[in-house]
Coordinates of N, CA and C in Angstrom, one line a residue:
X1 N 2.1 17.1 -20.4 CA 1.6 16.4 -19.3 C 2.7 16.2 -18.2
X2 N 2.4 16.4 -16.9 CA 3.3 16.7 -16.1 C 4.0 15.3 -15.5
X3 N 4.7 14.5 -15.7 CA 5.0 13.3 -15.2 C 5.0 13.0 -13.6
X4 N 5.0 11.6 -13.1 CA 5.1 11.7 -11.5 C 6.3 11.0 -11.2
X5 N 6.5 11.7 -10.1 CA 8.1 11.4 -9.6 C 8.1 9.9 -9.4
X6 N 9.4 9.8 -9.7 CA 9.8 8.0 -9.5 C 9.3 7.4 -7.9
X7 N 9.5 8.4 -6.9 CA 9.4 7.9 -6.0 C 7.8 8.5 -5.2
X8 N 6.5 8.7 -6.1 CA 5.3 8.5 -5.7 C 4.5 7.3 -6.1
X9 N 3.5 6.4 -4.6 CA 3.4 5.5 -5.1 C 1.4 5.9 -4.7
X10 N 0.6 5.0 -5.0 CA -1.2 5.6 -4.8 C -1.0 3.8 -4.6
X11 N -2.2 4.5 -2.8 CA -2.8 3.2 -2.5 C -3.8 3.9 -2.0
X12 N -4.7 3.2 -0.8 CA -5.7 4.0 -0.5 C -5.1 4.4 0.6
X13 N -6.5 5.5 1.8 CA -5.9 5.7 2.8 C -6.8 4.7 3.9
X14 N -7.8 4.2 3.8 CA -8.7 4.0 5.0 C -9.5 2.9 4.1
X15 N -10.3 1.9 5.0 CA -11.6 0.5 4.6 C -12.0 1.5 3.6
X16 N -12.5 1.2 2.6 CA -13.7 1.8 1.6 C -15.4 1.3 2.2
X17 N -16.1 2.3 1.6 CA -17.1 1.6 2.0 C -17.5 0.6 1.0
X18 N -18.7 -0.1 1.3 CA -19.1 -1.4 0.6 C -20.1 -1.0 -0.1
X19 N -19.5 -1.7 -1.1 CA -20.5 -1.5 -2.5 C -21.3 -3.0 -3.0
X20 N -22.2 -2.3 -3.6 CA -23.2 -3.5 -4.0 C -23.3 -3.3 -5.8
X21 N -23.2 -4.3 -6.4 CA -23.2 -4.6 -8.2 C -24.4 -5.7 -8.2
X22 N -25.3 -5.7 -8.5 CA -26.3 -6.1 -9.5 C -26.2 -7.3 -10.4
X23 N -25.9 -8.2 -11.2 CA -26.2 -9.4 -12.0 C -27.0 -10.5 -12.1
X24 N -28.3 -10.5 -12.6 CA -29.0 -11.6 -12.7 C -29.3 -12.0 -11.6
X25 N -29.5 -11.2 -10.9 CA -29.9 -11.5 -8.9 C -28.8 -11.8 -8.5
X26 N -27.6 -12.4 -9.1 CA -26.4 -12.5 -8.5 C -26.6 -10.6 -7.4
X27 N -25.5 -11.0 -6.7 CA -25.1 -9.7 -5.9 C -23.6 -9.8 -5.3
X28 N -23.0 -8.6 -5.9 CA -21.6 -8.5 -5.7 C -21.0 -8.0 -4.3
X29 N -20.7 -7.6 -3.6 CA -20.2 -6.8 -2.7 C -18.7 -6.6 -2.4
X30 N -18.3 -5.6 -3.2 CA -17.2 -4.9 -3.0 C -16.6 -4.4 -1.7
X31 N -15.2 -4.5 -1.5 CA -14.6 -3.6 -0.3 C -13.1 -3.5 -0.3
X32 N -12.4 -2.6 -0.7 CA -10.8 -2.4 -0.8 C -10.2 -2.4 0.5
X33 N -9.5 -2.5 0.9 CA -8.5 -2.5 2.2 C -6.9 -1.6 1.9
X34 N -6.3 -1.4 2.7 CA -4.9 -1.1 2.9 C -4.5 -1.8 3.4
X35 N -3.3 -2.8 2.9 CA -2.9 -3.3 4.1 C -1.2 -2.9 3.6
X36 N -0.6 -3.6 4.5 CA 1.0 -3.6 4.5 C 1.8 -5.0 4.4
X37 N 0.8 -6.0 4.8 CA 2.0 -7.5 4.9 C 0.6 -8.1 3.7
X38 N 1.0 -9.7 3.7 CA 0.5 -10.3 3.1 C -0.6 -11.3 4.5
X39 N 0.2 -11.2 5.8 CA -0.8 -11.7 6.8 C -2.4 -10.8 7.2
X40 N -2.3 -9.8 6.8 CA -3.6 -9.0 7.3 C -4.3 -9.9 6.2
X41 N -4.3 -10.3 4.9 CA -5.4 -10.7 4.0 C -6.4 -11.6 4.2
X42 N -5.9 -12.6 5.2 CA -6.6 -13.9 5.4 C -7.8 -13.3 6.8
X43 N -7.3 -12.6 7.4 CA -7.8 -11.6 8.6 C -9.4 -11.1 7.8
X44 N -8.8 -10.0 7.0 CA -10.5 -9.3 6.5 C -11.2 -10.4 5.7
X45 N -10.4 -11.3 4.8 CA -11.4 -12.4 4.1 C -12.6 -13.0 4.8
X46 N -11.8 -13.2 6.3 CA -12.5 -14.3 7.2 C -13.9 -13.1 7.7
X47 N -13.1 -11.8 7.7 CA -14.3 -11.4 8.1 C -15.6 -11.1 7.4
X48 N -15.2 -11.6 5.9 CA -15.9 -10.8 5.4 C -16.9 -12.2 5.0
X49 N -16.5 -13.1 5.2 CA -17.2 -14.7 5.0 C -18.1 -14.4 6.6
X50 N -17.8 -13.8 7.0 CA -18.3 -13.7 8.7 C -19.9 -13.0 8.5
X51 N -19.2 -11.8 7.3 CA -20.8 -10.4 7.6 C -21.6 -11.1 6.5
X52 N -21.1 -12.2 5.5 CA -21.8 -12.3 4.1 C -22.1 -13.9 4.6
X53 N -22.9 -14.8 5.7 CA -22.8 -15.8 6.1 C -23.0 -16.4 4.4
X54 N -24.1 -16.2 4.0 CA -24.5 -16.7 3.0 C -23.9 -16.8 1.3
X55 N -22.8 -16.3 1.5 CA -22.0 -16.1 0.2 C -21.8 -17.1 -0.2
X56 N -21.6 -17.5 -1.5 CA -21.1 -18.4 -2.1 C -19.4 -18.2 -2.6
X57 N -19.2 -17.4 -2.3 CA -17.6 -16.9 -2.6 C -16.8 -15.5 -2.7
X58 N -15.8 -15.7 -2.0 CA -15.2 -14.3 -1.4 C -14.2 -14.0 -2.7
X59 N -13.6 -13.4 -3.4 CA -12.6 -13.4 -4.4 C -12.1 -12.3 -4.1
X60 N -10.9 -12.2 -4.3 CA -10.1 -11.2 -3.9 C -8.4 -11.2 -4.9
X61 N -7.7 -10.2 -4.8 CA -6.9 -9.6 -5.4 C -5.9 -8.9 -4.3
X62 N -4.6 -9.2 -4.7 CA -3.9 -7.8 -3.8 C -2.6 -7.3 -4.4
X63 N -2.4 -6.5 -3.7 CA -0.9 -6.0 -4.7 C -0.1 -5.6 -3.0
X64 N 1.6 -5.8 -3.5 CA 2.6 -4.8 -2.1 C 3.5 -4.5 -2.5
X65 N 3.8 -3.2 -1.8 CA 5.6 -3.1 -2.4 C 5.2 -1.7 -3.5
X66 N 6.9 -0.9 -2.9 CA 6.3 0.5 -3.9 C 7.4 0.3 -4.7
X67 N 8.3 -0.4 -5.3 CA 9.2 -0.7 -6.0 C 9.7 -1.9 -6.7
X68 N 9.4 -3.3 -5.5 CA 9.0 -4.2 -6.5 C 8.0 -4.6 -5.7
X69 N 6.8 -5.5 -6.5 CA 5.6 -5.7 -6.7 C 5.3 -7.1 -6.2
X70 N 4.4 -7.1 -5.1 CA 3.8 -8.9 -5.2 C 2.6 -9.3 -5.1
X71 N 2.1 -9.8 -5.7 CA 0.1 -9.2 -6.0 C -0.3 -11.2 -5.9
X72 N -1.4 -11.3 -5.7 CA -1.8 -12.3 -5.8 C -3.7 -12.4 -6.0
X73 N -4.1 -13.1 -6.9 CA -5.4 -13.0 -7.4 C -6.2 -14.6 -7.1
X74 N -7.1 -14.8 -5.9 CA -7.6 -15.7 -5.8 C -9.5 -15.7 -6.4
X75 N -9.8 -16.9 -7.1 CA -11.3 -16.9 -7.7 C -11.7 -17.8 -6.5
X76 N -11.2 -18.1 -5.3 CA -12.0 -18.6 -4.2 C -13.4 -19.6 -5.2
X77 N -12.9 -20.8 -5.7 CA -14.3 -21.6 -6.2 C -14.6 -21.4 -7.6
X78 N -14.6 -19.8 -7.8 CA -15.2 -19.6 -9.7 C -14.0 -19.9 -10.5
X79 N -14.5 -20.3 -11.6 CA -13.9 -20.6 -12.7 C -12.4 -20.2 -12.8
X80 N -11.5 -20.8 -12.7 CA -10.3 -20.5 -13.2 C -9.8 -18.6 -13.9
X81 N -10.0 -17.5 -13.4 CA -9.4 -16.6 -13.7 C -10.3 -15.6 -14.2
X82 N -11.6 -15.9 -13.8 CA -13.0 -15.5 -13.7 C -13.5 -14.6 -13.0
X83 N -12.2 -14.1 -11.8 CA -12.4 -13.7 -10.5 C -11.5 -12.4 -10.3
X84 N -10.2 -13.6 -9.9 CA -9.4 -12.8 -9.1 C -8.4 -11.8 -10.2
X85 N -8.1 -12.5 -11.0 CA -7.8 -11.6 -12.4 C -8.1 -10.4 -12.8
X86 N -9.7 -10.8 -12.8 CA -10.8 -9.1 -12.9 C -10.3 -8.1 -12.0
X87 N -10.1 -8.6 -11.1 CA -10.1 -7.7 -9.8 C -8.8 -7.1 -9.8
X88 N -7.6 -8.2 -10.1 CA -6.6 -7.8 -9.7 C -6.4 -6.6 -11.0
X89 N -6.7 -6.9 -12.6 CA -6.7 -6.3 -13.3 C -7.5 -3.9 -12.7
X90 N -8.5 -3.9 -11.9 CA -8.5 -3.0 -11.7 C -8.0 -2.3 -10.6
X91 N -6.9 -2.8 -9.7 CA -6.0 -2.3 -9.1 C -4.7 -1.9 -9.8
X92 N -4.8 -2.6 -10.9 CA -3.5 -2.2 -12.2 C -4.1 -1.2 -12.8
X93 N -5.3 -1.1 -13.3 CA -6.0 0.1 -13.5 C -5.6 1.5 -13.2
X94 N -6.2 1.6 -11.9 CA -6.1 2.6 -10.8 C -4.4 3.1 -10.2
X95 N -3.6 1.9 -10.8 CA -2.4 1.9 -10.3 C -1.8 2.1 -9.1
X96 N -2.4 1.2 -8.2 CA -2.5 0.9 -6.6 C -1.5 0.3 -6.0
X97 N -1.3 0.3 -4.9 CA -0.1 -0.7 -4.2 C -0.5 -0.7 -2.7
X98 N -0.2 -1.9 -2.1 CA -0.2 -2.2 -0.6 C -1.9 -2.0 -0.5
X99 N -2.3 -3.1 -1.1 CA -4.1 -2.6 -1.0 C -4.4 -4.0 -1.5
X100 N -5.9 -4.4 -0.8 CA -6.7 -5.7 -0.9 C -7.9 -5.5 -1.6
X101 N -8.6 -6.2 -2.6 CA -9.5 -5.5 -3.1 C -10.3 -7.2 -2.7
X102 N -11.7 -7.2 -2.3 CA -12.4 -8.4 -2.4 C -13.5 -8.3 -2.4
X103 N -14.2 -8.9 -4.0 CA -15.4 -9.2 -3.8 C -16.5 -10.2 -3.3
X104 N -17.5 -10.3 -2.8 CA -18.2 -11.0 -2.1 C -19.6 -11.4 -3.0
X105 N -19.9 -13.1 -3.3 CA -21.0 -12.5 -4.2 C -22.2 -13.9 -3.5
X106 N -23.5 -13.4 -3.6 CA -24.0 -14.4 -3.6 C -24.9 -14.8 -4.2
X107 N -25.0 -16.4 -4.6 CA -25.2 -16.6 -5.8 C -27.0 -16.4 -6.1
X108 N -27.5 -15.6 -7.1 CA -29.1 -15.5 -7.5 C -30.1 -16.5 -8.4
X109 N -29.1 -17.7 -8.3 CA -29.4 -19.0 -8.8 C -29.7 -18.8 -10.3
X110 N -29.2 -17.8 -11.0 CA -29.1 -17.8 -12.4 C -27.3 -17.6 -12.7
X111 N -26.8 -18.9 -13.6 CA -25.4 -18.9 -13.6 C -24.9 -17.8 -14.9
X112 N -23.5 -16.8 -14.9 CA -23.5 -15.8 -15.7 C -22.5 -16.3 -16.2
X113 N -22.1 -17.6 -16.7 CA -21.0 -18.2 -17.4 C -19.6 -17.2 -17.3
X114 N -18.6 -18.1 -18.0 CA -17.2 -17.3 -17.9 C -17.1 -16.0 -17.9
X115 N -17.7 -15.5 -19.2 CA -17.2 -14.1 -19.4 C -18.4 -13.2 -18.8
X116 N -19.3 -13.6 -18.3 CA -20.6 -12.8 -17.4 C -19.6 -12.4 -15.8
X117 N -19.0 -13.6 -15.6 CA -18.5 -13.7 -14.8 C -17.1 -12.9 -14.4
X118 N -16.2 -12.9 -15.5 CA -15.0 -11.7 -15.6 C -15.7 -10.4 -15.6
X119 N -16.8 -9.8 -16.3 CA -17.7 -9.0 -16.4 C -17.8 -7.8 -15.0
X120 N -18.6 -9.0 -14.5 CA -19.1 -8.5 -12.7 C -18.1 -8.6 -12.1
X121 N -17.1 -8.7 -12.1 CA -16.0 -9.0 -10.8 C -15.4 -7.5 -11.0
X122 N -15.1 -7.9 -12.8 CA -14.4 -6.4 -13.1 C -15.1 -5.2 -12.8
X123 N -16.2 -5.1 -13.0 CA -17.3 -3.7 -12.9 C -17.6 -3.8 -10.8
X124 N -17.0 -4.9 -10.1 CA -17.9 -4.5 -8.6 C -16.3 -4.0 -8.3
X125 N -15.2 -4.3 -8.6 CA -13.5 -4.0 -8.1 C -14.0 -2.7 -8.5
X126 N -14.1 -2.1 -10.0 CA -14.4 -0.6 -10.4 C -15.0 0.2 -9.6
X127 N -16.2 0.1 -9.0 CA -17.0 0.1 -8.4 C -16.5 0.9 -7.1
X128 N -15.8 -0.7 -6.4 CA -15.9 -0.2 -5.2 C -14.6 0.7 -5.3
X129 N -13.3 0.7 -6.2 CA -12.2 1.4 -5.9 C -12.8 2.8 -6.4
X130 N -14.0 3.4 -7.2 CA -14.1 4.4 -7.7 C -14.5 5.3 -6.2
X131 N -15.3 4.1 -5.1 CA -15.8 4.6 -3.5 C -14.4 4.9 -2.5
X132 N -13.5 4.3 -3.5 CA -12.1 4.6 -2.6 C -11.5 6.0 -2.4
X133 N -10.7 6.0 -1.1 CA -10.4 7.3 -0.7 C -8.8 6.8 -1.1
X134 N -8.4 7.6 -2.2 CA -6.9 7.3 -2.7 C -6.3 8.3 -2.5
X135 N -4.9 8.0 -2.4 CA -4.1 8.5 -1.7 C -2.4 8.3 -2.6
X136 N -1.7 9.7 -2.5 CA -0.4 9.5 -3.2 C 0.6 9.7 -1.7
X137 N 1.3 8.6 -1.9 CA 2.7 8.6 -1.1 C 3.9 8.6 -1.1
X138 N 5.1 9.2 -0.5 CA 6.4 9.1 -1.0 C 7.2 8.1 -0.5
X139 N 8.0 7.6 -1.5 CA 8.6 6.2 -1.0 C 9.8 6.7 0.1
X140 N 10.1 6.1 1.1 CA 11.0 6.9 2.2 C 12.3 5.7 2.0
X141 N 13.3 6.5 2.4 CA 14.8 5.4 2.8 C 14.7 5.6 4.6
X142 N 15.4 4.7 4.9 CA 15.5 5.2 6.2 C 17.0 5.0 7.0
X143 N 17.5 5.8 7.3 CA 19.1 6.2 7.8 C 19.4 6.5 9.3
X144 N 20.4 5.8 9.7 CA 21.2 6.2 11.0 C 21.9 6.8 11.0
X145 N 21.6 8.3 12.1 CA 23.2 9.0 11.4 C 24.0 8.8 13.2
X146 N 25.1 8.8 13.4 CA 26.1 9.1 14.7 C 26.7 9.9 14.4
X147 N 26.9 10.2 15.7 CA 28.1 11.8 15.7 C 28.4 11.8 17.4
X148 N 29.5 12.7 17.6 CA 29.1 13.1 18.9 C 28.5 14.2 19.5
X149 N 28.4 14.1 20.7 CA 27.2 15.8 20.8 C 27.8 17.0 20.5
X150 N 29.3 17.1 20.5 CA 29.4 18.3 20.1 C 29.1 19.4 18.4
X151 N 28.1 18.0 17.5 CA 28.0 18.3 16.5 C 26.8 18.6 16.4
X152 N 25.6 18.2 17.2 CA 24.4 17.9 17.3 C 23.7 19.0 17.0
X153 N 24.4 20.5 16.9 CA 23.9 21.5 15.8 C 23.6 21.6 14.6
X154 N 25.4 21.3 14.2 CA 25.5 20.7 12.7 C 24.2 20.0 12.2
X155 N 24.3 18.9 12.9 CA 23.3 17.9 12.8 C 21.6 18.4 12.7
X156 N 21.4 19.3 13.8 CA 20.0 19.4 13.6 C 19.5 20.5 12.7
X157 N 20.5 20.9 11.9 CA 20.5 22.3 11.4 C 20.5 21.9 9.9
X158 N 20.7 20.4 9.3 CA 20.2 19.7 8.2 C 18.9 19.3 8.5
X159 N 18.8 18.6 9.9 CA 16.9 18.0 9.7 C 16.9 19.3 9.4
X160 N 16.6 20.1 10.1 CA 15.5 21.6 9.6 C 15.9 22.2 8.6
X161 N 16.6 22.5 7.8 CA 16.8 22.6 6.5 C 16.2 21.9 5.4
X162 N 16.5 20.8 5.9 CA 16.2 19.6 4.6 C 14.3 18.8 5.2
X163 N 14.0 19.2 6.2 CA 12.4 19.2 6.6 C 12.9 17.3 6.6
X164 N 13.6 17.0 7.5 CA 13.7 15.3 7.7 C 12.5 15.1 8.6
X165 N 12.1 13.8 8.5 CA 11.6 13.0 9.8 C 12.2 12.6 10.7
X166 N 12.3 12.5 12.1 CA 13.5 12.1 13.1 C 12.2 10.9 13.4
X167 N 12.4 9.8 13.4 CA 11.8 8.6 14.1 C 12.5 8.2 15.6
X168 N 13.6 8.4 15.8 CA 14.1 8.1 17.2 C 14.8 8.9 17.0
X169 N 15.8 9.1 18.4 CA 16.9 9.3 18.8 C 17.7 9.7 20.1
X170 N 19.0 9.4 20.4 CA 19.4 8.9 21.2 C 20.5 9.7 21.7
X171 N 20.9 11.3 22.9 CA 21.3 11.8 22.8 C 21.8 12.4 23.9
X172 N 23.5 11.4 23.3 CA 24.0 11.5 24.9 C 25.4 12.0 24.7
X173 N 26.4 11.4 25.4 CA 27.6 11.6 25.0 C 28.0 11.5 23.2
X174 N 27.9 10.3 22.7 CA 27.6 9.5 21.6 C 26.0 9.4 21.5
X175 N 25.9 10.2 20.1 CA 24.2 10.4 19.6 C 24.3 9.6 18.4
X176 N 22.8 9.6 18.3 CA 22.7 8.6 17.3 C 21.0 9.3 16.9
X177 N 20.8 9.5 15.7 CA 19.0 9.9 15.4 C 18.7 8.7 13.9
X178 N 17.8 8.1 14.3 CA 16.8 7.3 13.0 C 16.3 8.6 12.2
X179 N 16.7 8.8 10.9 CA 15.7 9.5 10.1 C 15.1 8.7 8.7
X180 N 13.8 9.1 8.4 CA 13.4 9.2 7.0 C 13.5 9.9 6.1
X181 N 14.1 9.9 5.0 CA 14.5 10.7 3.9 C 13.5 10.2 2.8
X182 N 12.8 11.2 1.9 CA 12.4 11.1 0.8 C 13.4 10.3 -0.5
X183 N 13.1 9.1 -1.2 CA 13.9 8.5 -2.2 C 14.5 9.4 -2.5
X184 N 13.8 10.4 -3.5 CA 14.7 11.2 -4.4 C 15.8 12.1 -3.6
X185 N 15.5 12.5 -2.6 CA 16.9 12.9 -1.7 C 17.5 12.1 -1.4
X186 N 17.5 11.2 -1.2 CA 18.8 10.0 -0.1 C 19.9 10.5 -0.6
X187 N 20.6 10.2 -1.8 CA 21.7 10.2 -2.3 C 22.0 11.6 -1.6
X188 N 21.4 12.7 -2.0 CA 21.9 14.3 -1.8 C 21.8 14.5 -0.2
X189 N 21.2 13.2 0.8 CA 21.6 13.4 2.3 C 22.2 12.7 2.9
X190 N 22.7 11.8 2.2 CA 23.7 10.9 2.5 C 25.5 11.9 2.3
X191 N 25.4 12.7 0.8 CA 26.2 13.1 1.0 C 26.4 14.5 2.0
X192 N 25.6 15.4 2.3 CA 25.9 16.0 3.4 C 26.2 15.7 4.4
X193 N 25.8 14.4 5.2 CA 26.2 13.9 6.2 C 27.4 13.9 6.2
X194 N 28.1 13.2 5.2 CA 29.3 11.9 4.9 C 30.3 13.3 4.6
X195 N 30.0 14.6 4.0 CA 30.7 15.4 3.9 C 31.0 16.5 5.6
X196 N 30.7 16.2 6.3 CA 31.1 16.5 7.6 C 31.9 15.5 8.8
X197 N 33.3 15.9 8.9 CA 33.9 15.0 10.0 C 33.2 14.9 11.0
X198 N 33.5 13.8 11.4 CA 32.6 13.4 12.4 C 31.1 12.6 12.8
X199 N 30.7 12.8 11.5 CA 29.8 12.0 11.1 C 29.5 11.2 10.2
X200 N 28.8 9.7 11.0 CA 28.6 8.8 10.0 C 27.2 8.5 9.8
X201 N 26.6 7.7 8.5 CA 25.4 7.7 8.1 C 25.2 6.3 7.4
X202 N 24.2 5.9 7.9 CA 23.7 4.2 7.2 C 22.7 4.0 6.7
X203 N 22.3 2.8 5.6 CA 21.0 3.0 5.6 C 20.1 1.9 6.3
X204 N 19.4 2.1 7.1 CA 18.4 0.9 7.4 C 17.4 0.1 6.2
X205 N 17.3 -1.1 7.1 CA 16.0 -1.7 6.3 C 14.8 -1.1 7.3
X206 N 13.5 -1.1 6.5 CA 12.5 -0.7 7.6 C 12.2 -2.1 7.7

């Protein structure tokens, strides 16, 4: 079995569509997101209390971070771990990151006790992530390099070689270019840089 590189991470790429799960008239309504911060979450919740006026509870899950991890599982009202757990459990599943998973239910006036209830959360998150459009990504570093112009051959003759990303750059007397490097290269483009006078290389935070 072919292993995956340290530095591939799977989230989705785009809103999923909305799914509907079934229980005792209860009704689920599934929908995954992408996000990137922890502030977009409160954003789709509200919308989704917006399209489901009548819900009795939004529950949701999220996970961020392609290296270290920070997830949070809310049961919005149900039972202590009834909810957001289920949910957050099939983004661990799927092995997801930088993504919101929230279900929407409203209630069919027949109650499905604790484990009726881990049940459906778990099977509408399945659900809707099975509707998801997933996606594998590479974790990037991101680097300053300077030089002066008379190097800027040198210089461009690594991006094209080594297929970099140039995000900015600045090219005058004294140049300077923003690149992205794939994790598992950094180290091996750090040292070509560092191995040419004249030039120096850093790493940014994004």
């Amino acid at each position: 079995m072919k292993s995956t590189p340290s530095d591939i991470y799977k989230t989705i790429d785009k809103i999923s569509p909305e799914t509907l799960f079934k229980e005792r008239k209860s009704k689920f309504y599934g929908v995954a997101f992408p996000i990137q911060s922890e502030d977009e979450v409160k954003q789709y919740v509200e919308m989704l209390r917006k399209k489901h006026p009548s819900a009795n509870h939004v529950c949701y899950a999220w996970q961020l971070g392609t290296e270290q991890f920070r997830y949070r599982a809310n049961d919005d009202g149900e039972p202590n771990n009834s909810a957001g757990m289920p949910i957050y459990g099939q983004i661990q599943s799927y092995a997801l990151t930088n993504v919101l998973v929230a279900v929407t239910r409203i209630f069919g006036g027949t109650k499905l006790g604790v484990g009726g209830l881990i049940q459906a959360y778990r099977e509408a998150a399945r659900i809707t992530l099975e509707e998801a459009d997933i996606i594998e990504k590479k974790i990037q570093r991101r680097f300053q390099v300077n030089f002066e112009y008379p190097n800027i051959n040198k210089v461009m003759r690594i991006i094209k070689v080594h297929q970099l990303n140039i995000q900015s750059q600045k090219l005058e007397a004294s140049c300077s270019l923003i690149i992205d490097v794939r994790k598992q290269k950094a180290v091996q483009i750090m040292e070509v840089f560092e191995n040419i006078p004249g030039i120096t290389i850093q790493e940014l935070s994004f």
